Short mmCIF file of C-alpha atoms in Angstrom, two decimals:
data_model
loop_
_atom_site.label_atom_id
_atom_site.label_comp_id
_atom_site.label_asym_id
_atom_site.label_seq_id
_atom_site.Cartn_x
_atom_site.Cartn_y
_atom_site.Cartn_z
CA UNK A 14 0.00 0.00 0.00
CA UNK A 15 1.36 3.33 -0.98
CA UNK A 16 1.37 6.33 1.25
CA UNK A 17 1.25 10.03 -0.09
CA UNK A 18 3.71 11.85 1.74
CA UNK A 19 2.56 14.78 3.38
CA UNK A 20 3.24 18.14 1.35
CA UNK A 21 2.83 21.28 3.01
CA UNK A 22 2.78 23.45 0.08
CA UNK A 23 3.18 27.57 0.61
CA UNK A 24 1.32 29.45 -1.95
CA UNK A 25 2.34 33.22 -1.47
CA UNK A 26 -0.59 35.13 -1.16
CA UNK A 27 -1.83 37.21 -4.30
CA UNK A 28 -0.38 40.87 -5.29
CA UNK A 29 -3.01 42.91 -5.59
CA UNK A 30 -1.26 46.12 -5.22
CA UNK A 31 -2.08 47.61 -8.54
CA UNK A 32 0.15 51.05 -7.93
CA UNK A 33 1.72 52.05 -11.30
CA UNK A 34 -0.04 49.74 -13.54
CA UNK A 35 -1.83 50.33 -16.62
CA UNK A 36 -5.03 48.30 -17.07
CA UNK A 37 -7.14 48.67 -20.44
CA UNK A 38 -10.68 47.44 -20.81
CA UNK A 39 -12.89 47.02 -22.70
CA UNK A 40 -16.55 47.09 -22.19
CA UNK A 41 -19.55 45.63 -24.61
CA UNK A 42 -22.32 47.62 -24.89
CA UNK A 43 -24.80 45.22 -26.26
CA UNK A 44 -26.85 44.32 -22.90
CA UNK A 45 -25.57 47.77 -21.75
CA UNK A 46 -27.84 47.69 -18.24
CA UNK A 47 -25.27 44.85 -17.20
CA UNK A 48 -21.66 45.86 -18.84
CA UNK A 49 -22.24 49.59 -17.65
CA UNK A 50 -22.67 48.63 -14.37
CA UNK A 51 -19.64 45.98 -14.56
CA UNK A 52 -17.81 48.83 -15.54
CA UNK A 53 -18.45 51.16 -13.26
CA UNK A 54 -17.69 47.79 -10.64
CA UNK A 55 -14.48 46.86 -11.99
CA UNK A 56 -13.03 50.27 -12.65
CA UNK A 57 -14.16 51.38 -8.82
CA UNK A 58 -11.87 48.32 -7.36
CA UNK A 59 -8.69 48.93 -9.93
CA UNK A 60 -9.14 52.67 -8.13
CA UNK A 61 -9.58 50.69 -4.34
CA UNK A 62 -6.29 48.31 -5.24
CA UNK A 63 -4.31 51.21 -6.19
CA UNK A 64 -3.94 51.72 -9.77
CA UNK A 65 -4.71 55.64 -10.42
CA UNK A 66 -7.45 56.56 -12.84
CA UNK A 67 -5.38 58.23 -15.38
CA UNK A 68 -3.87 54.68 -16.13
CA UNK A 69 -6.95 53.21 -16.32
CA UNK A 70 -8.57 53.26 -20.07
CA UNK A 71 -11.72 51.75 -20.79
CA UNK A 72 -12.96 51.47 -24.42
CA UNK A 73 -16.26 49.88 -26.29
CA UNK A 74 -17.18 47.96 -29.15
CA UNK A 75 -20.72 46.64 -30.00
CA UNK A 76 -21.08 43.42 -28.45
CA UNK A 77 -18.89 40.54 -27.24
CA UNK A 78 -17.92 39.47 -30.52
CA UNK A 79 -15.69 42.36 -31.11
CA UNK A 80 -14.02 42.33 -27.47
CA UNK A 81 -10.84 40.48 -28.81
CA UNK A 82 -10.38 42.71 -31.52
CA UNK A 83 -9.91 46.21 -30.41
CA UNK A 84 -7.95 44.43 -27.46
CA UNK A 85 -5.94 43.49 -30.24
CA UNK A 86 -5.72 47.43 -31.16
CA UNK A 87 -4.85 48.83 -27.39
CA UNK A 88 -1.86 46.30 -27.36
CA UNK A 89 -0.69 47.40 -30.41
CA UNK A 90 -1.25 50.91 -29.85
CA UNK A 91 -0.02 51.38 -26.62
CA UNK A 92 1.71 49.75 -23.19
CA UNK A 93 -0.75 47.56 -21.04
CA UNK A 94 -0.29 45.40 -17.70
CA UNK A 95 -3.69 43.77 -18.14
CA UNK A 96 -6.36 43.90 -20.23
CA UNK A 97 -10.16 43.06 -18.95
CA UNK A 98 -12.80 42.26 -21.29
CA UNK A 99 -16.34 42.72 -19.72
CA UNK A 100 -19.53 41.77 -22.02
CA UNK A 101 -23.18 39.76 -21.37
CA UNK A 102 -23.92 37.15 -24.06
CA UNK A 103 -27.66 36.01 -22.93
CA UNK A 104 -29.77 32.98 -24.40
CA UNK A 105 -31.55 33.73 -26.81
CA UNK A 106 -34.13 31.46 -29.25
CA UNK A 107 -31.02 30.61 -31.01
CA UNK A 108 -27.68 29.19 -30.48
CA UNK A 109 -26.35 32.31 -31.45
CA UNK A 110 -25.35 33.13 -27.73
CA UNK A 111 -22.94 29.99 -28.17
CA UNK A 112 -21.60 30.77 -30.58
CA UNK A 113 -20.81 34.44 -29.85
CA UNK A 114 -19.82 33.55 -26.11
CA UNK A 115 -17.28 30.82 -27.93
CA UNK A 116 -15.98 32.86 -30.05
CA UNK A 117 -15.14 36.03 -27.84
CA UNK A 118 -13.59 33.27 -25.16
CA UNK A 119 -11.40 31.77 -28.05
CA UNK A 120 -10.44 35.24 -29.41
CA UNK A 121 -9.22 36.75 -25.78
CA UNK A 122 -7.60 33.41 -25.21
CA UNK A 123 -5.51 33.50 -28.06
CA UNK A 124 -5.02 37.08 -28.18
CA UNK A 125 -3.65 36.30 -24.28
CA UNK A 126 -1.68 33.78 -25.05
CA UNK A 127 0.59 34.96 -27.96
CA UNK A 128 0.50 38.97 -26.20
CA UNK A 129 1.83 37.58 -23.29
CA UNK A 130 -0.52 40.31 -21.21
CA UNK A 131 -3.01 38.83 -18.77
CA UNK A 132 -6.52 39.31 -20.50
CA UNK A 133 -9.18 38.67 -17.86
CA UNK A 134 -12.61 37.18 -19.29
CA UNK A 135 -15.21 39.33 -18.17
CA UNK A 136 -17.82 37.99 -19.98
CA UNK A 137 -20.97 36.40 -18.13
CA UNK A 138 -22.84 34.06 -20.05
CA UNK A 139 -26.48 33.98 -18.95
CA UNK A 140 -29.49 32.51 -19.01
CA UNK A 141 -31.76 35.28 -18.45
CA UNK A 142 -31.57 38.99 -17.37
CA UNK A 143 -31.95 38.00 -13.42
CA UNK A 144 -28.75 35.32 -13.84
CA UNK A 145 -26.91 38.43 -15.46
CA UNK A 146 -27.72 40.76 -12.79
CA UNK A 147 -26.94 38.14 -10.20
CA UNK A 148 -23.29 38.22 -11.25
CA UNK A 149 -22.93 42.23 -12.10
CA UNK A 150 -20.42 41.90 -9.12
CA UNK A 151 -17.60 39.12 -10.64
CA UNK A 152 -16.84 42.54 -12.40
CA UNK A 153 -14.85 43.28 -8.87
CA UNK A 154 -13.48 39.49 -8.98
CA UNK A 155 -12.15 40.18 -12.82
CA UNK A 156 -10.33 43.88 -11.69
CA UNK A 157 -8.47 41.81 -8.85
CA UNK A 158 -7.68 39.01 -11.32
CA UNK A 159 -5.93 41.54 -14.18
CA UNK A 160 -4.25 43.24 -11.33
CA UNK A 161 -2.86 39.81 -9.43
CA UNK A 162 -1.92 38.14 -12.55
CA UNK A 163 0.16 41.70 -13.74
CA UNK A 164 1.95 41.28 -10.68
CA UNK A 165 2.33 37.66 -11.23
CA UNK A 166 3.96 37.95 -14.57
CA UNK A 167 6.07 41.31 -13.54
CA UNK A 168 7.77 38.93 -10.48
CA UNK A 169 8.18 36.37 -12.81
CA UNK A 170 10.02 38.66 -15.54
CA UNK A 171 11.56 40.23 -12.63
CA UNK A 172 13.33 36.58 -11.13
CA UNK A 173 14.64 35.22 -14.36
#
């Protein structure tokens, strides 16, 4: 019979001083009621972590379709720590929420990945307007993920 040894494993606890970074995001405004107020959530704890409001620069694009593309555009155009990408894809009589939601995941994913800049998913995928509403506030979650993981990447650029 094998034993697993016992592992006490130290995770250091997350960064979340977000002094002197610069976050982008970028907001949907299809389903408006629910991204405007993510916004106004997400931008309200970047300001409570630290990171001052002049390096904060939100944009929009129609819907969640187009998040990954002018994302695209602000790392090209200019220095970021972390992007966020906030949007609401709802069912609808169609699969077109699936498809949409899929394709804005894939997009920031891959946009992430070969960037090298933490992209946070801030997209909620809903069933109906209450499920939406009932997670308005993983906008704060998402503004302390993009500043933990630019502080994650910065100490591992920073040790190698």
């Amino acid at each position: 019979m094998m034993t697993t040894p016992n592992l006490s494993i130290h995770l250091p606890e997350p960064d979340l001083d977000g002094r002197d970074l610069h976050i982008g995001i970028v907001v949907a405004r299809y389903n408006w009621a629910i991204t405007g107020a993510m916004l106004e959530q997400a931008t309200a704890e970047l300001i409570r972590l630290g990171v001052a409001p002049e390096h904060i620069q939100a944009r929009s694009v129609p819907g969640a379709f187009e998040l990954a593309t002018l994302a695209h555009g602000m790392l090209a155009s200019a220095h970021y720590d972390a992007l966020l990408c906030i949007g609401c894809v709802m069912k609808g009589a169609t699969r077109h929420d699936v498809v949409v939601s899929d394709a804005a995941a894939q997009g920031i994913q891959r946009l992430a990945l070969e960037s090298g800049i933490p992209i946070i998913f801030g997209v909620i995928c809903a069933e109906s307007q209450q499920q939406a509403e009932e997670r308005i506030e993983r906008a704060t979650e998402c503004a302390r993920a993009a500043v933990e993981m630019a502080r994650s990447l910065q100490q591992l650029h920073t040790h190698n």
